[in-house]
Tab-separated table of C-alpha atoms and ligand atoms in Angstrom:
chain	number	residue	atom	x	y	z
A	216	UNK	CA	-0.099	-0.060	0.349
A	217	UNK	CA	1.602	3.679	-0.807
A	218	UNK	CA	1.559	5.739	2.406
A	219	UNK	CA	0.931	9.430	2.070
A	220	UNK	CA	2.061	12.033	5.215
A	221	UNK	CA	0.860	15.071	4.916
A	222	UNK	CA	3.020	17.493	7.659
A	223	UNK	CA	3.067	21.267	7.823
A	224	UNK	CA	6.526	20.986	10.826
A	225	UNK	CA	9.354	19.519	12.358
A	226	UNK	CA	7.768	16.734	11.377
A	227	UNK	CA	9.542	14.070	13.616
A	228	UNK	CA	6.627	12.145	13.338
A	229	UNK	CA	6.947	12.098	9.696
A	230	UNK	CA	10.012	10.792	10.771
A	231	UNK	CA	9.311	7.995	12.666
A	232	UNK	CA	6.646	6.381	9.722
A	233	UNK	CA	9.406	7.061	7.117
A	234	UNK	CA	12.092	5.015	9.200
A	235	UNK	CA	8.752	1.769	10.342
A	236	UNK	CA	7.857	1.227	7.153
A	237	UNK	CA	11.442	1.225	5.736
A	238	UNK	CA	12.567	-1.210	8.055
A	239	UNK	CA	9.458	-3.412	8.892
A	240	UNK	CA	6.583	-1.870	7.444
A	241	UNK	CA	5.720	-4.883	4.916
A	242	UNK	CA	2.173	-3.148	4.717
A	243	UNK	CA	3.000	-0.554	3.003
A	244	UNK	CA	5.840	1.869	1.687
A	245	UNK	CA	5.759	5.898	1.882
A	246	UNK	CA	5.383	6.894	-1.878
A	247	UNK	CA	4.770	10.895	-0.868
A	248	UNK	CA	5.070	13.920	1.204
A	249	UNK	CA	2.859	16.600	1.098
A	250	UNK	CA	3.100	20.300	2.926
A	251	UNK	CA	0.826	23.403	3.247
A	252	UNK	CA	3.793	25.259	2.789
A	253	UNK	CA	7.519	25.273	1.515
A	254	UNK	CA	11.193	25.139	4.085
A	255	UNK	CA	9.740	22.310	7.107
A	256	UNK	CA	11.638	19.837	9.144
A	257	UNK	CA	9.517	17.389	7.294
A	258	UNK	CA	10.575	17.952	3.500
A	259	UNK	CA	14.444	17.681	4.270
A	260	UNK	CA	13.512	14.366	6.421
A	261	UNK	CA	11.343	12.787	3.186
A	262	UNK	CA	14.595	14.475	0.858
A	263	UNK	CA	16.603	12.586	3.213
A	264	UNK	CA	15.053	9.033	2.315
A	265	UNK	CA	14.138	10.123	-0.980
A	266	UNK	CA	10.642	10.012	-0.971
A	267	UNK	CA	8.888	12.750	-3.735
A	268	UNK	CA	7.586	15.917	-1.778
A	269	UNK	CA	4.702	17.745	-3.019
A	270	UNK	CA	3.499	21.513	-1.477
A	271	UNK	CA	-0.400	22.580	-1.144
A	272	UNK	CA	-1.314	25.387	-0.096
A	273	UNK	CA	-4.170	26.584	2.368
A	274	UNK	CA	-5.733	28.684	-0.532
A	275	UNK	CA	-5.400	25.352	-2.868
A	276	UNK	CA	-7.230	22.910	-0.431
A	277	UNK	CA	-10.285	25.421	-0.057
A	278	UNK	CA	-10.186	26.852	-3.657
A	279	UNK	CA	-9.553	23.506	-6.075
A	280	UNK	CA	-9.210	20.739	-3.758
A	281	UNK	CA	-9.244	18.296	-6.923
A	282	UNK	CA	-5.912	19.289	-7.550
A	283	UNK	CA	-5.028	17.186	-4.032
A	284	UNK	CA	-7.403	14.106	-5.014
A	285	UNK	CA	-6.073	14.146	-8.329
A	286	UNK	CA	-2.217	14.105	-6.881
A	287	UNK	CA	-3.130	11.206	-4.544
A	288	UNK	CA	-4.134	9.644	-7.766
A	289	UNK	CA	-1.236	10.630	-9.441
A	290	UNK	CA	1.025	8.875	-6.818
A	291	UNK	CA	-1.202	5.994	-5.971
A	292	UNK	CA	-1.371	6.746	-2.926
A	293	UNK	CA	-4.281	4.359	-0.965
A	294	UNK	CA	-3.500	5.646	2.704
A	295	UNK	CA	-2.938	8.675	4.383
A	296	UNK	CA	-0.992	9.337	8.227
A	297	UNK	CA	-1.576	13.070	8.815
A	298	UNK	CA	1.306	14.112	11.248
A	299	UNK	CA	0.666	17.490	12.397
A	300	UNK	CA	-0.739	18.549	9.416
A	301	UNK	CA	-2.770	22.320	10.085
A	302	UNK	CA	-5.406	22.942	7.636
A	303	UNK	CA	-8.285	21.196	7.510
A	304	UNK	CA	-8.401	18.873	4.310
A	305	UNK	CA	-10.634	18.859	1.678
A	306	UNK	CA	-14.187	17.630	1.895
A	307	UNK	CA	-13.319	15.553	-1.806
A	308	UNK	CA	-10.431	13.917	0.087
A	309	UNK	CA	-11.205	13.110	3.071
A	310	UNK	CA	-14.994	10.613	1.515
A	311	UNK	CA	-12.237	9.675	-0.756
A	312	UNK	CA	-10.218	8.265	2.405
A	313	UNK	CA	-13.032	7.518	4.315
A	314	UNK	CA	-11.425	5.309	7.076
A	315	UNK	CA	-7.991	5.034	5.299
A	316	UNK	CA	-6.332	8.124	6.579
A	317	UNK	CA	-5.637	9.307	9.843
A	318	UNK	CA	-4.436	11.965	11.994
A	319	UNK	CA	-1.802	11.846	15.756
A	320	UNK	CA	-3.884	14.088	18.247
A	321	UNK	CA	-2.169	15.384	20.892
A	322	UNK	CA	-4.589	15.289	23.886
A	323	UNK	CA	-6.865	12.399	24.970
A	324	UNK	CA	-9.613	13.429	22.491
A	325	UNK	CA	-12.349	15.263	22.606
A	326	UNK	CA	-10.248	16.436	25.032
A	327	UNK	CA	-8.457	19.911	23.804
A	328	UNK	CA	-8.992	19.861	20.630
A	329	UNK	CA	-10.648	21.306	17.757
A	330	UNK	CA	-9.945	23.756	15.096
A	331	UNK	CA	-6.649	25.767	16.236
A	332	UNK	CA	-5.993	23.393	19.205
A	333	UNK	CA	-2.148	22.002	17.575
A	334	UNK	CA	0.959	21.345	18.996
A	335	UNK	CA	1.637	23.472	21.746
A	336	UNK	CA	-1.566	25.377	21.966
A	337	UNK	CA	-2.214	22.357	23.043
A	338	UNK	CA	0.136	21.690	25.864
A	339	UNK	CA	-0.634	24.796	26.968
A	340	UNK	CA	-4.360	24.757	27.418
A	341	UNK	CA	-3.692	21.088	29.370
A	342	UNK	CA	-0.947	22.953	31.780
A	343	UNK	CA	-3.630	26.192	31.903
A	344	UNK	CA	-6.207	23.827	33.155
A	345	UNK	CA	-3.660	21.569	36.045
A	346	UNK	CA	-4.388	18.642	34.481
A	347	UNK	CA	-2.654	15.422	35.953
A	348	UNK	CA	-3.331	13.935	32.524
A	349	UNK	CA	-2.853	14.225	29.262
A	350	UNK	CA	-2.077	12.307	26.033
A	351	UNK	CA	-2.441	10.617	22.154
A	352	UNK	CA	-4.889	10.346	20.311
A	353	UNK	CA	-4.620	8.620	16.725
A	354	UNK	CA	-8.329	8.358	14.979
A	355	UNK	CA	-9.661	8.218	11.559
A	356	UNK	CA	-9.978	11.493	9.378
A	357	UNK	CA	-13.527	12.977	8.888
A	358	UNK	CA	-14.415	16.749	7.620
A	359	UNK	CA	-14.627	18.278	10.561
A	360	UNK	CA	-11.249	18.830	13.432
A	361	UNK	CA	-10.318	15.635	15.168
A	362	UNK	CA	-13.797	14.461	15.071
A	363	UNK	CA	-13.197	10.960	13.299
A	364	UNK	CA	-13.681	7.679	15.369
A	365	UNK	CA	-10.745	6.811	17.974
A	366	UNK	CA	-8.625	3.878	17.108
A	367	UNK	CA	-6.120	4.362	19.905
A	368	UNK	CA	-5.267	6.081	22.592
A	369	UNK	CA	-2.425	6.345	24.890
A	370	UNK	CA	-1.997	8.840	28.448
A	371	UNK	CA	0.638	9.857	30.433
A	372	UNK	CA	0.781	11.737	34.278
A	373	UNK	CA	1.253	14.979	34.275
A	374	UNK	CA	4.065	15.723	36.929
A	375	UNK	CA	4.014	18.805	39.708
A	376	UNK	CA	5.612	21.634	38.427
A	377	UNK	CA	5.746	19.661	33.828
A	378	UNK	CA	6.955	22.512	31.846
A	379	UNK	CA	5.642	23.228	28.380
A	380	UNK	CA	9.316	21.325	27.380
A	381	UNK	CA	8.908	18.499	29.189
A	382	UNK	CA	5.046	17.932	28.429
A	383	UNK	CA	6.758	18.198	24.426
A	384	UNK	CA	8.405	15.825	25.244
A	385	UNK	CA	7.307	13.139	26.794
A	386	UNK	CA	3.817	13.223	24.371
A	387	UNK	CA	6.890	13.074	21.605
A	388	UNK	CA	8.000	10.184	22.694
A	389	UNK	CA	4.665	8.336	23.456
A	390	UNK	CA	3.757	9.607	20.159
A	391	UNK	CA	6.761	7.999	18.187
A	392	UNK	CA	6.542	5.105	20.220
A	393	UNK	CA	3.052	4.362	18.534
A	394	UNK	CA	1.692	6.376	15.663
A	395	UNK	CA	3.186	4.230	13.292
A	396	UNK	CA	2.725	1.022	14.480
A	397	UNK	CA	-1.243	1.659	14.584
A	398	UNK	CA	-0.237	3.138	11.166
A	399	UNK	CA	0.455	0.008	10.913
A	400	UNK	CA	-2.426	-2.147	12.362
A	401	UNK	CA	-4.254	-0.246	10.512
A	402	UNK	CA	-3.083	-1.393	6.687
A	403	UNK	CA	-3.645	-4.651	8.144
A	404	UNK	CA	-6.689	-4.084	8.549
A	405	UNK	CA	-8.263	-2.976	5.178
A	406	UNK	CA	-6.110	-5.963	2.861
A	407	UNK	CA	-8.155	-8.862	4.823
B	813	GAR	C1	2.032	16.753	17.316
B	813	GAR	O1	2.074	16.169	18.104
B	813	GAR	C2	0.961	15.942	16.405
B	813	GAR	O2	0.037	15.232	17.467
B	813	GAR	C3	0.811	17.377	16.233
B	813	GAR	O3	1.618	18.281	16.045
B	813	GAR	C4	3.023	17.463	16.015
B	813	GAR	C5	3.830	17.902	15.331
B	813	GAR	O4	5.212	17.400	15.599
B	813	GAR	N1	-0.794	17.606	15.795
B	813	GAR	C6	-2.002	19.184	16.262
B	813	GAR	O5	-1.553	18.990	16.928
B	813	GAR	C7	-3.196	18.074	15.265
B	813	GAR	N2	-3.818	18.981	15.491
B	813	GAR	P1	5.789	17.133	14.428
B	813	GAR	O6	5.979	17.593	13.399
B	813	GAR	O7	7.437	16.687	15.157
B	813	GAR	O8	5.421	15.896	14.202
């Protein structure tokens, strides 16, 4: 199965997914990186592993969603993994990839999800609310931010005196340890 990773940022999850499917991904290969802006860390990782990258800006996603659909057909994409992709995926694409598109979110959804809730903003809100627990969620994607069916969640404690940086690091470790594996399980189910 051909996987496309969508990423907008540093791409540490993208890198873990690329590595997993290079080393032990029996059910798929990463065939494409899609970004919504240029100059991302994710592109650097893709280049290093000879994975093609394409940029589709948010305006194009909004006004001409067919461009993204065409791109996915051109690369023969079967499955999409969002890894810190900040733009909303057009409904045309979420419908076509229903059950074949997943996202990782750095909280225990439905808590701290929705439009504008991403990255540091999520961790800051968790800390500001004095939560004692947070975690990660992998879910299927539909046309509403952070709304699709939950596939996997993992919890972590928020320690006394936890800082933004220390919490980010905990969440990142949890994501890297689980997201590539959960993607592979989703691919296996699709192949039965
Ligand atoms: C990850 O923590 C991911 O959960 C989050 O963005 C980060 C990307 O980090 N995604 C969201 O907040 C989606 N709403 P990375 O670029 O290092 O993989």
